[in-house]
PDB file of C-alpha atoms in Angstrom:
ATOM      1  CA  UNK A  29     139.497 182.464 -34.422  1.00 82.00           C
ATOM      2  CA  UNK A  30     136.476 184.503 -32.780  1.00 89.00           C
ATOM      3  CA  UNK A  31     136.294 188.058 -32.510  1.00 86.00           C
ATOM      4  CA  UNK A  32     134.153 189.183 -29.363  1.00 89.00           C
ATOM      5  CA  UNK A  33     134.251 192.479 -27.040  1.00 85.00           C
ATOM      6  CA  UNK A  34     137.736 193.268 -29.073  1.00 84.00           C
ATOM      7  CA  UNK A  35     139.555 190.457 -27.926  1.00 88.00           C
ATOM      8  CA  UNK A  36     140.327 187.154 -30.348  1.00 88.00           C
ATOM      9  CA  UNK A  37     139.838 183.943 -28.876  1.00 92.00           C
ATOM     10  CA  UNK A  38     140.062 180.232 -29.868  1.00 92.00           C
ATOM     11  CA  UNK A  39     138.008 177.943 -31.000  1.00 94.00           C
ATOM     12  CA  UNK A  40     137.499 176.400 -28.132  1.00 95.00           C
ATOM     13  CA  UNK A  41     135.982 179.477 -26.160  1.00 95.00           C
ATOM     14  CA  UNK A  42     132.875 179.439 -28.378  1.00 95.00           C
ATOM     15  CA  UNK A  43     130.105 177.795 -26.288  1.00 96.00           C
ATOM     16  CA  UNK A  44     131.382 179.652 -23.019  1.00 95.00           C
ATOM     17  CA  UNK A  45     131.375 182.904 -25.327  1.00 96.00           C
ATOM     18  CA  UNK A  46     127.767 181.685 -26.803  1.00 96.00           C
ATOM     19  CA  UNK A  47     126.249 181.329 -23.332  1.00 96.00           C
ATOM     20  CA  UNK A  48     126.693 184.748 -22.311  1.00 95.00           C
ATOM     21  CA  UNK A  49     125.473 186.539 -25.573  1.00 94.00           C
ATOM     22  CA  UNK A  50     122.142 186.865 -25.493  1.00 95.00           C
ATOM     23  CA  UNK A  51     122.917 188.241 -21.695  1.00 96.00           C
ATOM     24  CA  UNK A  52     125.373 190.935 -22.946  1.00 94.00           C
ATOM     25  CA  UNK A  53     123.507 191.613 -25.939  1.00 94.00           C
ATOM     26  CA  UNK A  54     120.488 192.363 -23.752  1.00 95.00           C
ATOM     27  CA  UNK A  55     122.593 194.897 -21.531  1.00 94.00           C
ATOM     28  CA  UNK A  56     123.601 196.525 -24.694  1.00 92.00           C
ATOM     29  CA  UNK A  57     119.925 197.113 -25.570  1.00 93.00           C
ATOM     30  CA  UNK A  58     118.932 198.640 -22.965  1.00 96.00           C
ATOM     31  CA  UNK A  59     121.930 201.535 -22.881  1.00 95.00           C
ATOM     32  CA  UNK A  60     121.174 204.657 -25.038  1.00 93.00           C
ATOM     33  CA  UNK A  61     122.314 204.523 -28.825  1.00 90.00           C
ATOM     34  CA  UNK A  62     125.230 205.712 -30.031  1.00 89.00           C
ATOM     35  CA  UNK A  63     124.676 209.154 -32.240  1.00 90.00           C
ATOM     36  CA  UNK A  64     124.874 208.484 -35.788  1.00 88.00           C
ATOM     37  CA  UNK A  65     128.047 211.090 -35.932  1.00 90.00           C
ATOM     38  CA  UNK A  66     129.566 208.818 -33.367  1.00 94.00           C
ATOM     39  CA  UNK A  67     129.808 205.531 -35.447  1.00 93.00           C
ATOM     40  CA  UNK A  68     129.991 207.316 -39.155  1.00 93.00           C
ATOM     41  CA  UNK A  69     133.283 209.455 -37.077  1.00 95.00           C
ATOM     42  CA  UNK A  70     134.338 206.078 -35.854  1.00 96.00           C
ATOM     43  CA  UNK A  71     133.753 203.758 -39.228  1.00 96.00           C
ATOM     44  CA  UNK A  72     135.702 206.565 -41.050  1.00 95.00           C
ATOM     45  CA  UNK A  73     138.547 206.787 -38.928  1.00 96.00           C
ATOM     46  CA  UNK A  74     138.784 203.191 -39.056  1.00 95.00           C
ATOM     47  CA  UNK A  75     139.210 203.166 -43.153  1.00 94.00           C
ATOM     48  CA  UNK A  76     141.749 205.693 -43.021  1.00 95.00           C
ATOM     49  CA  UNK A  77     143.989 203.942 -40.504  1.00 96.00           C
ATOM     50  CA  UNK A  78     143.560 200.751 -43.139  1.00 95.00           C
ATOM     51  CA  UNK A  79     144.167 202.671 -46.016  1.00 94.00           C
ATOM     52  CA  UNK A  80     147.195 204.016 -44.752  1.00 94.00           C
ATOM     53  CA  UNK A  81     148.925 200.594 -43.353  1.00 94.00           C
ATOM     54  CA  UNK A  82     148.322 200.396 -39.257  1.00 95.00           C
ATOM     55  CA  UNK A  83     146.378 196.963 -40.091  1.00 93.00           C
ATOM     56  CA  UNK A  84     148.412 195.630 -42.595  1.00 94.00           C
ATOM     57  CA  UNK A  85     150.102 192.964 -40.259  1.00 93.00           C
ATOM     58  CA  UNK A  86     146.803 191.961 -39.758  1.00 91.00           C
ATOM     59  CA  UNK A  87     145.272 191.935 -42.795  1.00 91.00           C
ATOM     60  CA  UNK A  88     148.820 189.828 -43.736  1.00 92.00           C
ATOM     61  CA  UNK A  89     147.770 187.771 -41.044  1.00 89.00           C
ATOM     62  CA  UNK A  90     144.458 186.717 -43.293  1.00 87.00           C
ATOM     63  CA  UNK A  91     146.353 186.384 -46.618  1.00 90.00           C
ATOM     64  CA  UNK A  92     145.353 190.170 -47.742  1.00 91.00           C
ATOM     65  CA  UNK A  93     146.834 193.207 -48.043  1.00 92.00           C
ATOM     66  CA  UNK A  94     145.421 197.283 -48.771  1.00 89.00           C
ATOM     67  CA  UNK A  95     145.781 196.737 -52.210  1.00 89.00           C
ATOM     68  CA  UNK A  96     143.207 193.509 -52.594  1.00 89.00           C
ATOM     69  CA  UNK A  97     140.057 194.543 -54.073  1.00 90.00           C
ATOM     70  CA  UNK A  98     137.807 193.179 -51.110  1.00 90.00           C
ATOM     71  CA  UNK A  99     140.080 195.653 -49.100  1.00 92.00           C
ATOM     72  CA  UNK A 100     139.714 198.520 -51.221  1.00 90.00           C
ATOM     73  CA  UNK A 101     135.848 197.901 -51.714  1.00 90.00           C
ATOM     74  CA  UNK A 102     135.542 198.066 -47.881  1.00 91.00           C
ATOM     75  CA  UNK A 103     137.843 201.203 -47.060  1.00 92.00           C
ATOM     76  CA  UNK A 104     135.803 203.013 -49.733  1.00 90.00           C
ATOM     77  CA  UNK A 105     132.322 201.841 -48.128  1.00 90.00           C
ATOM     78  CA  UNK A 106     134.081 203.050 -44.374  1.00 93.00           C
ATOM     79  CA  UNK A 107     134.233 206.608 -46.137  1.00 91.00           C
ATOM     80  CA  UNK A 108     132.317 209.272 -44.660  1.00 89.00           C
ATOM     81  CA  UNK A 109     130.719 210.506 -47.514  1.00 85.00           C
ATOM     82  CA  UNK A 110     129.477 206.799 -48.185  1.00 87.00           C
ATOM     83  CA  UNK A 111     128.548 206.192 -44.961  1.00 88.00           C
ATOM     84  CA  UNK A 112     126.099 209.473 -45.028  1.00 84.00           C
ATOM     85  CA  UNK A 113     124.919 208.407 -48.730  1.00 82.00           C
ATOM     86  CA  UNK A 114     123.457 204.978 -47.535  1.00 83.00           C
ATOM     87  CA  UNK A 115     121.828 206.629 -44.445  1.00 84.00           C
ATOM     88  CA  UNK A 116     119.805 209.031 -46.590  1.00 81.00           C
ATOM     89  CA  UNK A 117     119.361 206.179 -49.579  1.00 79.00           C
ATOM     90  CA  UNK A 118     118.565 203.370 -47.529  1.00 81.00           C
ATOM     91  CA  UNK A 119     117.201 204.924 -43.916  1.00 80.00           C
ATOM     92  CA  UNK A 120     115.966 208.765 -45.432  1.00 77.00           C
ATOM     93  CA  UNK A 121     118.531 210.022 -42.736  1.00 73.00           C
ATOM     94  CA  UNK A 122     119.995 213.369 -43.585  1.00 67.00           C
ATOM     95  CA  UNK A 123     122.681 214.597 -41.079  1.00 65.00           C
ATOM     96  CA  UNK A 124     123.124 217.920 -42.238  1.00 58.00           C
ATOM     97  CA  UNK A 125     121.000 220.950 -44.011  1.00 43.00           C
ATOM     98  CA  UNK A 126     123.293 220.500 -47.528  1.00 54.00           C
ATOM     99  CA  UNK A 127     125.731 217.836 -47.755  1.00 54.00           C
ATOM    100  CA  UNK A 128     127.472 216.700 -51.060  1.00 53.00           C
ATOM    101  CA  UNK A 129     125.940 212.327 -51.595  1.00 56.00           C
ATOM    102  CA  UNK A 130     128.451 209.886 -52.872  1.00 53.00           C
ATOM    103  CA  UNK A 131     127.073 206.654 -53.894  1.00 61.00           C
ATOM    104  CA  UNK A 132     129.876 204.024 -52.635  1.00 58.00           C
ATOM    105  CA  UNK A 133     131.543 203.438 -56.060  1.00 57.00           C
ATOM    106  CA  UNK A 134     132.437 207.377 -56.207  1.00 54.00           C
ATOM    107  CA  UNK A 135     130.283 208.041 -58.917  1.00 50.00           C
ATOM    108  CA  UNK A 136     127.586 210.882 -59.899  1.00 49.00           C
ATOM    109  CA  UNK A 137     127.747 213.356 -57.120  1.00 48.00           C
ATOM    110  CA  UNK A 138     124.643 215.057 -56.131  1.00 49.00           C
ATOM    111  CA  UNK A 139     123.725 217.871 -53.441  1.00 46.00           C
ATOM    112  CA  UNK A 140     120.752 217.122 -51.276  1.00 48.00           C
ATOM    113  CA  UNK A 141     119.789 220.198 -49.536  1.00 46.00           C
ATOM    114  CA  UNK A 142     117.131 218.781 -46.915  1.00 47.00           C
ATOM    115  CA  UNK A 143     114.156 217.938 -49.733  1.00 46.00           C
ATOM    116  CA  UNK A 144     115.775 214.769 -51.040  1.00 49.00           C
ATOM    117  CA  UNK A 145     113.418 211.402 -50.503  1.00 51.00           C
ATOM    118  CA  UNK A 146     113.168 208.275 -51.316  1.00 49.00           C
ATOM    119  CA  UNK A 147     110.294 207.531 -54.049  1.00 50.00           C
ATOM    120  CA  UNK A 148     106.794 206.703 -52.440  1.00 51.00           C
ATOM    121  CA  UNK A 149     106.509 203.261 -51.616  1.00 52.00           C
ATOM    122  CA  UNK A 150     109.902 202.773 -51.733  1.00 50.00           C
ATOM    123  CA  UNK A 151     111.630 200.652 -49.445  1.00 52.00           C
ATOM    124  CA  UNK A 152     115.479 200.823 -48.026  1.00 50.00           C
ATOM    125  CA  UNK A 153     117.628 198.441 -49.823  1.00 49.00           C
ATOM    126  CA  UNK A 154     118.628 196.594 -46.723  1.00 49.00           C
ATOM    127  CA  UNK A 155     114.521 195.899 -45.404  1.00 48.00           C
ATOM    128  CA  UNK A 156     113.717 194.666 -48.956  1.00 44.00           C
ATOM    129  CA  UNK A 157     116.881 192.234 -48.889  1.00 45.00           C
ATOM    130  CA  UNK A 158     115.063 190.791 -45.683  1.00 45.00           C
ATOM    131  CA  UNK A 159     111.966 189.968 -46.323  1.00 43.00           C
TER     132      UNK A 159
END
């Protein structure tokens, strides 16, 4: 099964699905970016309708339901205030003047009111990962 512009194909659709890629990812380059409001908005709308059953047919579909951990995990990194925490941790993003951070396993809240950075010569977790 393959997953590409929201529609699921077979298998056998991969190499005509492969040959246009690097064609459609180039168009998608060159449009404007999506606001960071617009995908956090999206991502967290998107956890909620899991967490409260509109996918469970498919996640039944792939042998797992709300209630598997894996699920779980993921709904609780689609969350909002998750979402916001890893911008600021990872990319020094802040989206608002004061906004409550919410490291993804719910733990030790803390207020950032604009002056919260990253440590000099720190690095965001995901560009360290890829070096």
């Amino acid at each position: 099964m393959i997953l590409a512009k929201g529609k699921l194909y077979g298998e056998e659709e991969r190499e005509v699905l492969l040959a246009r890629l690097e064609d459609e990812i180039n168009e998608t380059r060159v449009r404007a970016p999506l606001r960071s409001e617009t995908v956090i908005a999206a991502l967290d709308a998107l956890g909620r309708h899991i967490e409260n059953g509109q996918f469970d047919a498919q996640l039944a579909a792939l042998g797992l339901s709300r209630r598997t951990d894996a699920v779980r995990t993921a709904t609780a990194m689609l969350r909002r205030e998750n979402l916001e925490y890893r911008l600021h941790m990872e990319l020094g993003m802040h989206l608002g003047s004061e906004y409550p951070l919410t490291p993804p396993n719910g733990s030790a809240r803390r207020i950032c009111r604009g002056q919260c950075r990253r440590p000099a010569g720190s690095e965001p977790c995901g560009r360290a990962a890829h070096r």
